[in-house]
PDB file of N, CA and C in Angstrom:
ATOM      1  N   MET N  22      20.853  81.995 138.909  1.00 50.00           N
ATOM      2  CA  MET N  22      22.015  81.044 138.962  1.00 50.00           C
ATOM      3  C   MET N  22      21.749  79.328 138.759  1.00 50.00           C
ATOM      4  N   MET N  23      20.802  79.472 139.248  1.00 58.00           N
ATOM      5  CA  MET N  23      20.107  77.836 139.099  1.00 58.00           C
ATOM      6  C   MET N  23      19.580  77.510 137.754  1.00 58.00           C
ATOM      7  N   GLN N  24      19.078  78.757 136.920  1.00 68.00           N
ATOM      8  CA  GLN N  24      18.768  78.536 135.544  1.00 68.00           C
ATOM      9  C   GLN N  24      19.977  78.287 134.596  1.00 68.00           C
ATOM     10  N   ALA N  25      20.917  78.835 135.061  1.00 67.00           N
ATOM     11  CA  ALA N  25      21.921  78.776 134.258  1.00 67.00           C
ATOM     12  C   ALA N  25      22.974  77.406 134.216  1.00 67.00           C
ATOM     13  N   ARG N  26      22.448  76.589 135.356  1.00 72.00           N
ATOM     14  CA  ARG N  26      22.963  75.421 135.341  1.00 72.00           C
ATOM     15  C   ARG N  26      22.188  74.252 135.190  1.00 72.00           C
ATOM     16  N   ALA N  27      20.887  74.618 135.145  1.00 78.00           N
ATOM     17  CA  ALA N  27      20.022  73.486 134.665  1.00 78.00           C
ATOM     18  C   ALA N  27      20.231  72.699 133.407  1.00 78.00           C
ATOM     19  N   GLY N  28      20.164  71.063 133.528  1.00 84.00           N
ATOM     20  CA  GLY N  28      20.463  70.613 132.786  1.00 84.00           C
ATOM     21  C   GLY N  28      22.076  70.331 133.031  1.00 84.00           C
ATOM     22  N   ILE N  29      22.742  70.499 133.327  1.00 90.00           N
ATOM     23  CA  ILE N  29      24.143  70.207 133.410  1.00 90.00           C
ATOM     24  C   ILE N  29      24.768  69.620 134.842  1.00 90.00           C
ATOM     25  N   ARG N  30      25.680  68.892 134.808  1.00 95.00           N
ATOM     26  CA  ARG N  30      26.029  68.049 136.024  1.00 95.00           C
ATOM     27  C   ARG N  30      27.670  68.669 136.102  1.00 95.00           C
ATOM     28  N   GLU N  31      28.153  69.104 136.959  1.00 96.00           N
ATOM     29  CA  GLU N  31      29.506  69.694 137.197  1.00 96.00           C
ATOM     30  C   GLU N  31      30.393  68.440 137.653  1.00 96.00           C
ATOM     31  N   VAL N  32      31.619  68.356 136.921  1.00 96.00           N
ATOM     32  CA  VAL N  32      32.588  67.230 137.013  1.00 96.00           C
ATOM     33  C   VAL N  32      33.600  67.853 137.925  1.00 96.00           C
ATOM     34  N   HIS N  33      34.110  69.179 137.717  1.00 96.00           N
ATOM     35  CA  HIS N  33      35.261  69.786 138.265  1.00 96.00           C
ATOM     36  C   HIS N  33      35.299  71.137 138.189  1.00 96.00           C
ATOM     37  N   PHE N  34      35.495  71.592 139.258  1.00 96.00           N
ATOM     38  CA  PHE N  34      35.514  73.355 139.378  1.00 96.00           C
ATOM     39  C   PHE N  34      36.722  73.510 139.976  1.00 96.00           C
ATOM     40  N   LEU N  35      37.613  74.582 139.013  1.00 95.00           N
ATOM     41  CA  LEU N  35      38.887  75.127 139.828  1.00 95.00           C
ATOM     42  C   LEU N  35      38.708  76.776 140.042  1.00 95.00           C
ATOM     43  N   PRO N  36      38.698  76.782 141.290  1.00 96.00           N
ATOM     44  CA  PRO N  36      38.439  78.093 141.724  1.00 96.00           C
ATOM     45  C   PRO N  36      39.447  79.110 141.471  1.00 96.00           C
ATOM     46  N   PHE N  37      38.849  80.337 141.445  1.00 95.00           N
ATOM     47  CA  PHE N  37      39.886  81.761 140.925  1.00 95.00           C
ATOM     48  C   PHE N  37      40.968  81.662 141.907  1.00 95.00           C
ATOM     49  N   ASN N  38      41.829  81.858 141.571  1.00 89.00           N
ATOM     50  CA  ASN N  38      43.416  82.262 142.115  1.00 89.00           C
ATOM     51  C   ASN N  38      44.154  83.298 141.529  1.00 89.00           C
ATOM     52  N   PRO N  39      44.572  83.992 142.460  1.00 90.00           N
ATOM     53  CA  PRO N  39      45.194  85.445 141.705  1.00 90.00           C
ATOM     54  C   PRO N  39      46.311  85.209 140.810  1.00 90.00           C
ATOM     55  N   VAL N  40      46.962  84.007 140.809  1.00 92.00           N
ATOM     56  CA  VAL N  40      48.070  83.901 139.859  1.00 92.00           C
ATOM     57  C   VAL N  40      47.659  83.897 138.497  1.00 92.00           C
ATOM     58  N   ASP N  41      46.889  82.642 138.185  1.00 91.00           N
ATOM     59  CA  ASP N  41      46.182  82.570 136.909  1.00 91.00           C
ATOM     60  C   ASP N  41      45.026  83.298 136.442  1.00 91.00           C
ATOM     61  N   LYS N  42      44.509  83.858 137.546  1.00 95.00           N
ATOM     62  CA  LYS N  42      43.720  85.133 137.314  1.00 95.00           C
ATOM     63  C   LYS N  42      42.133  84.799 136.558  1.00 95.00           C
ATOM     64  N   ARG N  43      41.956  83.404 136.809  1.00 96.00           N
ATOM     65  CA  ARG N  43      40.934  82.781 135.982  1.00 96.00           C
ATOM     66  C   ARG N  43      40.269  81.821 136.988  1.00 96.00           C
ATOM     67  N   THR N  44      39.065  81.366 136.552  1.00 96.00           N
ATOM     68  CA  THR N  44      38.398  80.185 137.271  1.00 96.00           C
ATOM     69  C   THR N  44      37.762  79.205 135.957  1.00 96.00           C
ATOM     70  N   ALA N  45      37.536  77.870 136.405  1.00 96.00           N
ATOM     71  CA  ALA N  45      37.114  76.932 135.575  1.00 96.00           C
ATOM     72  C   ALA N  45      36.413  76.047 135.939  1.00 96.00           C
ATOM     73  N   LEU N  46      35.561  75.582 134.787  1.00 96.00           N
ATOM     74  CA  LEU N  46      34.217  74.753 135.421  1.00 96.00           C
ATOM     75  C   LEU N  46      34.496  73.549 133.998  1.00 96.00           C
ATOM     76  N   THR N  47      34.546  72.555 134.437  1.00 97.00           N
ATOM     77  CA  THR N  47      34.195  71.211 133.633  1.00 97.00           C
ATOM     78  C   THR N  47      32.977  70.467 134.062  1.00 97.00           C
ATOM     79  N   TYR N  48      32.014  70.479 132.679  1.00 97.00           N
ATOM     80  CA  TYR N  48      30.713  69.893 133.187  1.00 97.00           C
ATOM     81  C   TYR N  48      30.001  69.084 131.966  1.00 97.00           C
ATOM     82  N   ILE N  49      28.906  68.133 132.274  1.00 97.00           N
ATOM     83  CA  ILE N  49      28.337  67.555 131.195  1.00 97.00           C
ATOM     84  C   ILE N  49      27.033  68.125 130.907  1.00 97.00           C
ATOM     85  N   ASP N  50      26.647  68.199 129.896  1.00 95.00           N
ATOM     86  CA  ASP N  50      25.515  68.932 129.503  1.00 95.00           C
ATOM     87  C   ASP N  50      24.380  67.712 129.502  1.00 95.00           C
ATOM     88  N   ALA N  51      23.212  68.226 129.127  1.00 93.00           N
ATOM     89  CA  ALA N  51      22.028  67.346 129.185  1.00 93.00           C
ATOM     90  C   ALA N  51      22.014  65.986 128.020  1.00 93.00           C
ATOM     91  N   ASN N  52      22.861  66.026 127.104  1.00 94.00           N
ATOM     92  CA  ASN N  52      22.861  64.973 125.811  1.00 94.00           C
ATOM     93  C   ASN N  52      24.235  64.190 126.344  1.00 94.00           C
ATOM     94  N   GLY N  53      24.784  64.364 127.485  1.00 96.00           N
ATOM     95  CA  GLY N  53      26.133  63.565 127.903  1.00 96.00           C
ATOM     96  C   GLY N  53      27.371  64.023 127.353  1.00 96.00           C
ATOM     97  N   ASN N  54      27.228  65.341 126.714  1.00 96.00           N
ATOM     98  CA  ASN N  54      28.592  66.046 126.135  1.00 96.00           C
ATOM     99  C   ASN N  54      29.398  66.580 126.921  1.00 96.00           C
ATOM    100  N   TRP N  55      30.521  66.538 127.203  1.00 97.00           N
ATOM    101  CA  TRP N  55      31.638  67.180 128.019  1.00 97.00           C
ATOM    102  C   TRP N  55      32.026  68.470 127.550  1.00 97.00           C
ATOM    103  N   HIS N  56      32.024  69.502 128.451  1.00 97.00           N
ATOM    104  CA  HIS N  56      32.403  71.048 128.219  1.00 97.00           C
ATOM    105  C   HIS N  56      33.328  71.564 129.348  1.00 97.00           C
ATOM    106  N   ARG N  57      33.932  72.479 128.813  1.00 97.00           N
ATOM    107  CA  ARG N  57      34.950  73.303 129.699  1.00 97.00           C
ATOM    108  C   ARG N  57      34.677  74.827 129.767  1.00 97.00           C
ATOM    109  N   VAL N  58      34.630  75.482 130.642  1.00 96.00           N
ATOM    110  CA  VAL N  58      34.542  77.280 130.329  1.00 96.00           C
ATOM    111  C   VAL N  58      35.559  77.564 131.301  1.00 96.00           C
ATOM    112  N   SER N  59      35.786  79.015 130.967  1.00 96.00           N
ATOM    113  CA  SER N  59      36.706  79.445 132.083  1.00 96.00           C
ATOM    114  C   SER N  59      36.412  81.051 132.001  1.00 96.00           C
ATOM    115  N   LYS N  60      36.435  81.612 132.914  1.00 94.00           N
ATOM    116  CA  LYS N  60      36.300  83.358 132.981  1.00 94.00           C
ATOM    117  C   LYS N  60      37.639  83.699 133.825  1.00 94.00           C
ATOM    118  N   GLY N  61      37.851  84.977 133.153  1.00 93.00           N
ATOM    119  CA  GLY N  61      38.722  85.701 133.805  1.00 93.00           C
ATOM    120  C   GLY N  61      39.339  86.824 133.287  1.00 93.00           C
ATOM    121  N   ALA N  62      40.555  87.364 133.554  1.00 92.00           N
ATOM    122  CA  ALA N  62      40.910  88.658 133.008  1.00 92.00           C
ATOM    123  C   ALA N  62      41.408  88.255 131.592  1.00 92.00           C
ATOM    124  N   PRO N  63      41.056  89.412 131.132  1.00 92.00           N
ATOM    125  CA  PRO N  63      41.030  88.914 129.481  1.00 92.00           C
ATOM    126  C   PRO N  63      42.200  88.556 128.892  1.00 92.00           C
ATOM    127  N   GLU N  64      43.579  89.378 129.440  1.00 92.00           N
ATOM    128  CA  GLU N  64      45.024  88.803 128.614  1.00 92.00           C
ATOM    129  C   GLU N  64      45.042  87.339 129.036  1.00 92.00           C
ATOM    130  N   GLN N  65      44.932  86.835 130.320  1.00 94.00           N
ATOM    131  CA  GLN N  65      44.930  85.158 130.620  1.00 94.00           C
ATOM    132  C   GLN N  65      44.023  84.582 129.784  1.00 94.00           C
ATOM    133  N   ILE N  66      42.890  84.794 129.597  1.00 94.00           N
ATOM    134  CA  ILE N  66      42.225  83.906 128.653  1.00 94.00           C
ATOM    135  C   ILE N  66      42.456  84.095 127.422  1.00 94.00           C
ATOM    136  N   MET N  67      42.707  85.117 126.722  1.00 94.00           N
ATOM    137  CA  MET N  67      43.449  85.279 125.296  1.00 94.00           C
ATOM    138  C   MET N  67      44.656  84.108 125.227  1.00 94.00           C
ATOM    139  N   SER N  68      45.401  84.395 126.313  1.00 94.00           N
ATOM    140  CA  SER N  68      46.559  83.412 126.064  1.00 94.00           C
ATOM    141  C   SER N  68      46.111  81.816 126.224  1.00 94.00           C
ATOM    142  N   LEU N  69      45.322  81.715 126.923  1.00 94.00           N
ATOM    143  CA  LEU N  69      44.752  80.305 127.036  1.00 94.00           C
ATOM    144  C   LEU N  69      44.201  79.794 125.991  1.00 94.00           C
ATOM    145  N   CYS N  70      43.311  80.702 124.947  1.00 94.00           N
ATOM    146  CA  CYS N  70      42.886  80.433 123.773  1.00 94.00           C
ATOM    147  C   CYS N  70      43.884  80.662 122.660  1.00 94.00           C
ATOM    148  N   ASN N  71      45.094  80.923 122.977  1.00 93.00           N
ATOM    149  CA  ASN N  71      46.249  81.102 121.789  1.00 93.00           C
ATOM    150  C   ASN N  71      45.655  82.213 120.766  1.00 93.00           C
ATOM    151  N   CYS N  72      44.937  83.233 121.189  1.00 91.00           N
ATOM    152  CA  CYS N  72      44.514  84.185 119.925  1.00 91.00           C
ATOM    153  C   CYS N  72      45.661  84.615 119.302  1.00 91.00           C
ATOM    154  N   ARG N  73      45.104  84.650 118.264  1.00 92.00           N
ATOM    155  CA  ARG N  73      45.968  85.595 117.053  1.00 92.00           C
ATOM    156  C   ARG N  73      46.250  87.108 117.610  1.00 92.00           C
ATOM    157  N   GLU N  74      47.455  87.781 117.000  1.00 94.00           N
ATOM    158  CA  GLU N  74      47.647  89.006 117.270  1.00 94.00           C
ATOM    159  C   GLU N  74      46.358  89.996 116.837  1.00 94.00           C
ATOM    160  N   ASP N  75      45.978  89.901 115.980  1.00 94.00           N
ATOM    161  CA  ASP N  75      44.909  90.737 115.238  1.00 94.00           C
ATOM    162  C   ASP N  75      43.770  90.498 116.112  1.00 94.00           C
ATOM    163  N   VAL N  76      43.053  89.691 116.696  1.00 90.00           N
ATOM    164  CA  VAL N  76      42.303  89.163 118.050  1.00 90.00           C
ATOM    165  C   VAL N  76      42.534  90.065 118.856  1.00 90.00           C
ATOM    166  N   ARG N  77      43.776  89.691 119.579  1.00 92.00           N
ATOM    167  CA  ARG N  77      44.265  90.329 120.966  1.00 92.00           C
ATOM    168  C   ARG N  77      44.183  91.948 120.813  1.00 92.00           C
ATOM    169  N   LYS N  78      44.308  92.788 119.464  1.00 94.00           N
ATOM    170  CA  LYS N  78      44.239  94.089 119.088  1.00 94.00           C
ATOM    171  C   LYS N  78      43.024  94.369 119.143  1.00 94.00           C
ATOM    172  N   LYS N  79      42.034  93.653 118.292  1.00 91.00           N
ATOM    173  CA  LYS N  79      40.761  94.232 118.558  1.00 91.00           C
ATOM    174  C   LYS N  79      39.985  93.842 120.023  1.00 91.00           C
ATOM    175  N   ALA N  80      40.349  92.861 120.562  1.00 90.00           N
ATOM    176  CA  ALA N  80      40.024  92.569 122.022  1.00 90.00           C
ATOM    177  C   ALA N  80      40.222  94.025 122.639  1.00 90.00           C
ATOM    178  N   HIS N  81      41.354  94.079 122.623  1.00 92.00           N
ATOM    179  CA  HIS N  81      42.134  95.196 123.658  1.00 92.00           C
ATOM    180  C   HIS N  81      41.162  96.411 123.296  1.00 92.00           C
ATOM    181  N   SER N  82      40.861  97.022 121.773  1.00 92.00           N
ATOM    182  CA  SER N  82      40.284  98.220 121.549  1.00 92.00           C
ATOM    183  C   SER N  82      38.819  98.100 121.949  1.00 92.00           C
ATOM    184  N   VAL N  83      38.251  96.981 122.188  1.00 88.00           N
ATOM    185  CA  VAL N  83      36.745  96.929 122.696  1.00 88.00           C
ATOM    186  C   VAL N  83      36.808  96.866 124.361  1.00 88.00           C
ATOM    187  N   ILE N  84      37.890  96.620 124.904  1.00 88.00           N
ATOM    188  CA  ILE N  84      38.210  96.728 126.215  1.00 88.00           C
ATOM    189  C   ILE N  84      38.396  98.254 126.936  1.00 88.00           C
ATOM    190  N   ASP N  85      39.147  98.809 125.792  1.00 92.00           N
ATOM    191  CA  ASP N  85      39.419 100.461 125.874  1.00 92.00           C
ATOM    192  C   ASP N  85      38.053 100.929 126.052  1.00 92.00           C
ATOM    193  N   LYS N  86      37.033 100.432 124.846  1.00 90.00           N
ATOM    194  CA  LYS N  86      36.049 101.192 124.645  1.00 90.00           C
ATOM    195  C   LYS N  86      34.954 101.307 126.014  1.00 90.00           C
ATOM    196  N   PHE N  87      34.995  99.693 126.317  1.00 86.00           N
ATOM    197  CA  PHE N  87      34.399  99.458 127.754  1.00 86.00           C
ATOM    198  C   PHE N  87      34.865 100.218 128.973  1.00 86.00           C
ATOM    199  N   ALA N  88      35.926 100.603 129.046  1.00 88.00           N
ATOM    200  CA  ALA N  88      36.631 101.223 129.899  1.00 88.00           C
ATOM    201  C   ALA N  88      36.288 103.100 130.292  1.00 88.00           C
ATOM    202  N   GLU N  89      36.300 103.407 129.026  1.00 91.00           N
ATOM    203  CA  GLU N  89      36.030 104.443 128.515  1.00 91.00           C
ATOM    204  C   GLU N  89      34.544 105.021 129.403  1.00 91.00           C
ATOM    205  N   ARG N  90      33.623 104.007 129.243  1.00 88.00           N
ATOM    206  CA  ARG N  90      32.485 104.037 129.510  1.00 88.00           C
ATOM    207  C   ARG N  90      32.341 103.692 130.968  1.00 88.00           C
ATOM    208  N   GLY N  91      33.710 103.593 131.909  1.00 86.00           N
ATOM    209  CA  GLY N  91      33.328 103.162 133.402  1.00 86.00           C
ATOM    210  C   GLY N  91      33.312 101.504 133.522  1.00 86.00           C
ATOM    211  N   LEU N  92      33.388 100.546 132.264  1.00 84.00           N
ATOM    212  CA  LEU N  92      32.888  99.240 132.461  1.00 84.00           C
ATOM    213  C   LEU N  92      34.039  98.514 132.930  1.00 84.00           C
ATOM    214  N   ARG N  93      34.299  97.449 133.442  1.00 85.00           N
ATOM    215  CA  ARG N  93      35.116  96.385 133.717  1.00 85.00           C
ATOM    216  C   ARG N  93      35.084  95.350 132.405  1.00 85.00           C
ATOM    217  N   SER N  94      35.863  94.700 132.064  1.00 86.00           N
ATOM    218  CA  SER N  94      35.963  93.560 131.384  1.00 86.00           C
ATOM    219  C   SER N  94      36.039  92.139 131.678  1.00 86.00           C
ATOM    220  N   LEU N  95      35.557  91.230 131.532  1.00 87.00           N
ATOM    221  CA  LEU N  95      36.030  89.757 131.560  1.00 87.00           C
ATOM    222  C   LEU N  95      36.240  88.968 130.294  1.00 87.00           C
ATOM    223  N   ALA N  96      36.808  88.062 130.476  1.00 90.00           N
ATOM    224  CA  ALA N  96      36.832  87.233 129.208  1.00 90.00           C
ATOM    225  C   ALA N  96      36.364  85.946 129.541  1.00 90.00           C
ATOM    226  N   VAL N  97      35.495  85.124 128.501  1.00 93.00           N
ATOM    227  CA  VAL N  97      35.052  83.973 128.917  1.00 93.00           C
ATOM    228  C   VAL N  97      35.725  82.944 127.675  1.00 93.00           C
ATOM    229  N   ALA N  98      36.130  81.587 128.128  1.00 95.00           N
ATOM    230  CA  ALA N  98      36.465  80.654 126.971  1.00 95.00           C
ATOM    231  C   ALA N  98      35.575  79.523 127.256  1.00 95.00           C
ATOM    232  N   ARG N  99      35.407  78.639 126.173  1.00 95.00           N
ATOM    233  CA  ARG N  99      34.750  77.568 126.115  1.00 95.00           C
ATOM    234  C   ARG N  99      35.293  76.560 125.625  1.00 95.00           C
ATOM    235  N   GLN N 100      35.469  75.566 125.549  1.00 97.00           N
ATOM    236  CA  GLN N 100      36.000  74.178 124.810  1.00 97.00           C
ATOM    237  C   GLN N 100      35.145  73.017 124.882  1.00 97.00           C
ATOM    238  N   GLU N 101      35.150  72.037 124.160  1.00 97.00           N
ATOM    239  CA  GLU N 101      34.564  70.970 124.145  1.00 97.00           C
ATOM    240  C   GLU N 101      35.434  69.677 125.027  1.00 97.00           C
ATOM    241  N   VAL N 102      34.822  68.760 125.481  1.00 97.00           N
ATOM    242  CA  VAL N 102      36.184  67.798 125.938  1.00 97.00           C
ATOM    243  C   VAL N 102      35.562  66.615 125.239  1.00 97.00           C
ATOM    244  N   PRO N 103      36.091  66.063 124.349  1.00 96.00           N
ATOM    245  CA  PRO N 103      35.508  64.894 123.519  1.00 96.00           C
ATOM    246  C   PRO N 103      35.847  63.944 124.543  1.00 96.00           C
ATOM    247  N   GLU N 104      36.748  63.665 125.321  1.00 96.00           N
ATOM    248  CA  GLU N 104      37.601  62.486 125.960  1.00 96.00           C
ATOM    249  C   GLU N 104      36.959  62.374 127.164  1.00 96.00           C
ATOM    250  N   LYS N 105      35.965  63.118 127.468  1.00 96.00           N
ATOM    251  CA  LYS N 105      35.020  62.824 128.642  1.00 96.00           C
ATOM    252  C   LYS N 105      35.882  62.701 129.824  1.00 96.00           C
ATOM    253  N   SER N 106      37.046  63.515 130.063  1.00 94.00           N
ATOM    254  CA  SER N 106      37.781  63.153 131.145  1.00 94.00           C
ATOM    255  C   SER N 106      38.076  64.735 131.913  1.00 94.00           C
ATOM    256  N   LYS N 107      37.708  65.014 133.099  1.00 93.00           N
ATOM    257  CA  LYS N 107      38.520  66.265 133.679  1.00 93.00           C
ATOM    258  C   LYS N 107      39.889  66.669 133.720  1.00 93.00           C
ATOM    259  N   GLU N 108      40.811  65.486 133.507  1.00 93.00           N
ATOM    260  CA  GLU N 108      42.288  65.715 133.242  1.00 93.00           C
ATOM    261  C   GLU N 108      42.768  65.995 131.562  1.00 93.00           C
ATOM    262  N   SER N 109      41.725  65.892 130.712  1.00 93.00           N
ATOM    263  CA  SER N 109      41.820  65.928 129.262  1.00 93.00           C
ATOM    264  C   SER N 109      42.251  67.479 129.035  1.00 93.00           C
ATOM    265  N   PRO N 110      43.060  67.648 128.102  1.00 93.00           N
ATOM    266  CA  PRO N 110      43.263  68.986 127.622  1.00 93.00           C
ATOM    267  C   PRO N 110      42.250  69.259 126.880  1.00 93.00           C
ATOM    268  N   GLY N 111      41.185  68.695 126.207  1.00 94.00           N
ATOM    269  CA  GLY N 111      39.871  68.878 125.381  1.00 94.00           C
ATOM    270  C   GLY N 111      40.317  69.491 124.208  1.00 94.00           C
ATOM    271  N   GLY N 112      39.295  70.166 123.588  1.00 95.00           N
ATOM    272  CA  GLY N 112      39.572  70.574 122.213  1.00 95.00           C
ATOM    273  C   GLY N 112      39.951  72.026 122.272  1.00 95.00           C
ATOM    274  N   PRO N 113      40.307  72.670 121.104  1.00 95.00           N
ATOM    275  CA  PRO N 113      40.574  73.992 120.970  1.00 95.00           C
ATOM    276  C   PRO N 113      39.353  75.204 121.862  1.00 95.00           C
ATOM    277  N   TRP N 114      40.238  76.164 122.474  1.00 96.00           N
ATOM    278  CA  TRP N 114      39.107  77.247 123.149  1.00 96.00           C
ATOM    279  C   TRP N 114      38.807  78.095 122.414  1.00 96.00           C
ATOM    280  N   GLU N 115      37.564  78.518 122.338  1.00 93.00           N
ATOM    281  CA  GLU N 115      36.836  79.436 121.933  1.00 93.00           C
ATOM    282  C   GLU N 115      36.765  80.754 123.050  1.00 93.00           C
ATOM    283  N   PHE N 116      37.257  81.983 122.313  1.00 91.00           N
ATOM    284  CA  PHE N 116      37.279  82.978 123.143  1.00 91.00           C
ATOM    285  C   PHE N 116      35.682  84.017 122.912  1.00 91.00           C
ATOM    286  N   VAL N 117      35.455  84.580 124.136  1.00 84.00           N
ATOM    287  CA  VAL N 117      34.571  85.403 123.909  1.00 84.00           C
ATOM    288  C   VAL N 117      34.487  86.662 125.082  1.00 84.00           C
ATOM    289  N   LEU N 118      34.239  87.918 124.830  1.00 73.00           N
ATOM    290  CA  LEU N 118      34.525  89.026 125.773  1.00 73.00           C
ATOM    291  C   LEU N 118      33.294  89.486 126.240  1.00 73.00           C
ATOM    292  N   GLN N 119      33.236  89.932 127.266  1.00 68.00           N
ATOM    293  CA  GLN N 119      32.017  90.330 128.025  1.00 68.00           C
ATOM    294  C   GLN N 119      32.084  91.678 128.754  1.00 68.00           C
ATOM    295  N   ASN N 120      31.414  92.876 128.941  1.00 63.00           N
ATOM    296  CA  ASN N 120      31.729  93.722 129.728  1.00 63.00           C
ATOM    297  C   ASN N 120      30.431  93.182 131.177  1.00 63.00           C
ATOM    298  N   ILE N 121      31.014  93.836 132.176  1.00 64.00           N
ATOM    299  CA  ILE N 121      30.809  93.987 133.525  1.00 64.00           C
ATOM    300  C   ILE N 121      30.142  95.169 133.701  1.00 64.00           C
ATOM    301  N   SER N 122      28.731  95.665 134.020  1.00 60.00           N
ATOM    302  CA  SER N 122      28.045  96.704 134.280  1.00 60.00           C
ATOM    303  C   SER N 122      27.832  96.412 135.991  1.00 60.00           C
ATOM    304  N   LYS N 123      28.830  97.501 136.808  1.00 56.00           N
ATOM    305  CA  LYS N 123      28.504  97.356 138.236  1.00 56.00           C
ATOM    306  C   LYS N 123      28.062  98.988 138.589  1.00 56.00           C
ATOM    307  N   THR N 124      27.188  98.699 139.422  1.00 50.00           N
ATOM    308  CA  THR N 124      26.499  99.954 139.834  1.00 50.00           C
ATOM    309  C   THR N 124      27.313 100.441 140.943  1.00 50.00           C
ATOM    310  N   PRO N 125      27.840 101.876 141.045  1.00 51.00           N
ATOM    311  CA  PRO N 125      28.597 102.283 141.927  1.00 51.00           C
ATOM    312  C   PRO N 125      28.133 102.622 143.337  1.00 51.00           C
ATOM    313  N   SER N 126      28.799 102.217 144.529  1.00 43.00           N
ATOM    314  CA  SER N 126      28.692 101.928 145.451  1.00 43.00           C
ATOM    315  C   SER N 126      28.022 103.418 146.187  1.00 43.00           C
ATOM    316  N   LEU N 127      27.412 103.583 146.986  1.00 46.00           N
ATOM    317  CA  LEU N 127      26.718 104.625 147.421  1.00 46.00           C
ATOM    318  C   LEU N 127      27.599 104.660 149.098  1.00 46.00           C
ATOM    319  N   PRO N 128      28.291 105.792 149.361  1.00 53.00           N
ATOM    320  CA  PRO N 128      28.718 105.938 150.791  1.00 53.00           C
ATOM    321  C   PRO N 128      27.717 105.612 151.725  1.00 53.00           C
ATOM    322  N   ILE N 129      27.918 104.978 152.882  1.00 51.00           N
ATOM    323  CA  ILE N 129      26.927 104.968 154.010  1.00 51.00           C
ATOM    324  C   ILE N 129      27.397 105.833 155.254  1.00 51.00           C
TER     325      ILE N 129
END
């Protein structure tokens, strides 16, 4: 976790909540550029990114393939924040989909 945050300064953290089904972080990179990232339920993140219908269909196809293998999916979005303000809406969101491999729990 520390390596992932090396060279960045957190400006604002929005904790996960069950209504929005996502979390977000606004940060400043080592070059002084502002960014925002959000992760959460794929449908919520696709809405945040205003994904086109063809992108949504492709994402759902990938999610279904992950599910067939027992994998859960999270979506991640990123954006630049050129206004350098945590209140700024920022630039357009970029959509990324990732699978989560979870080792099954063993009964105790």
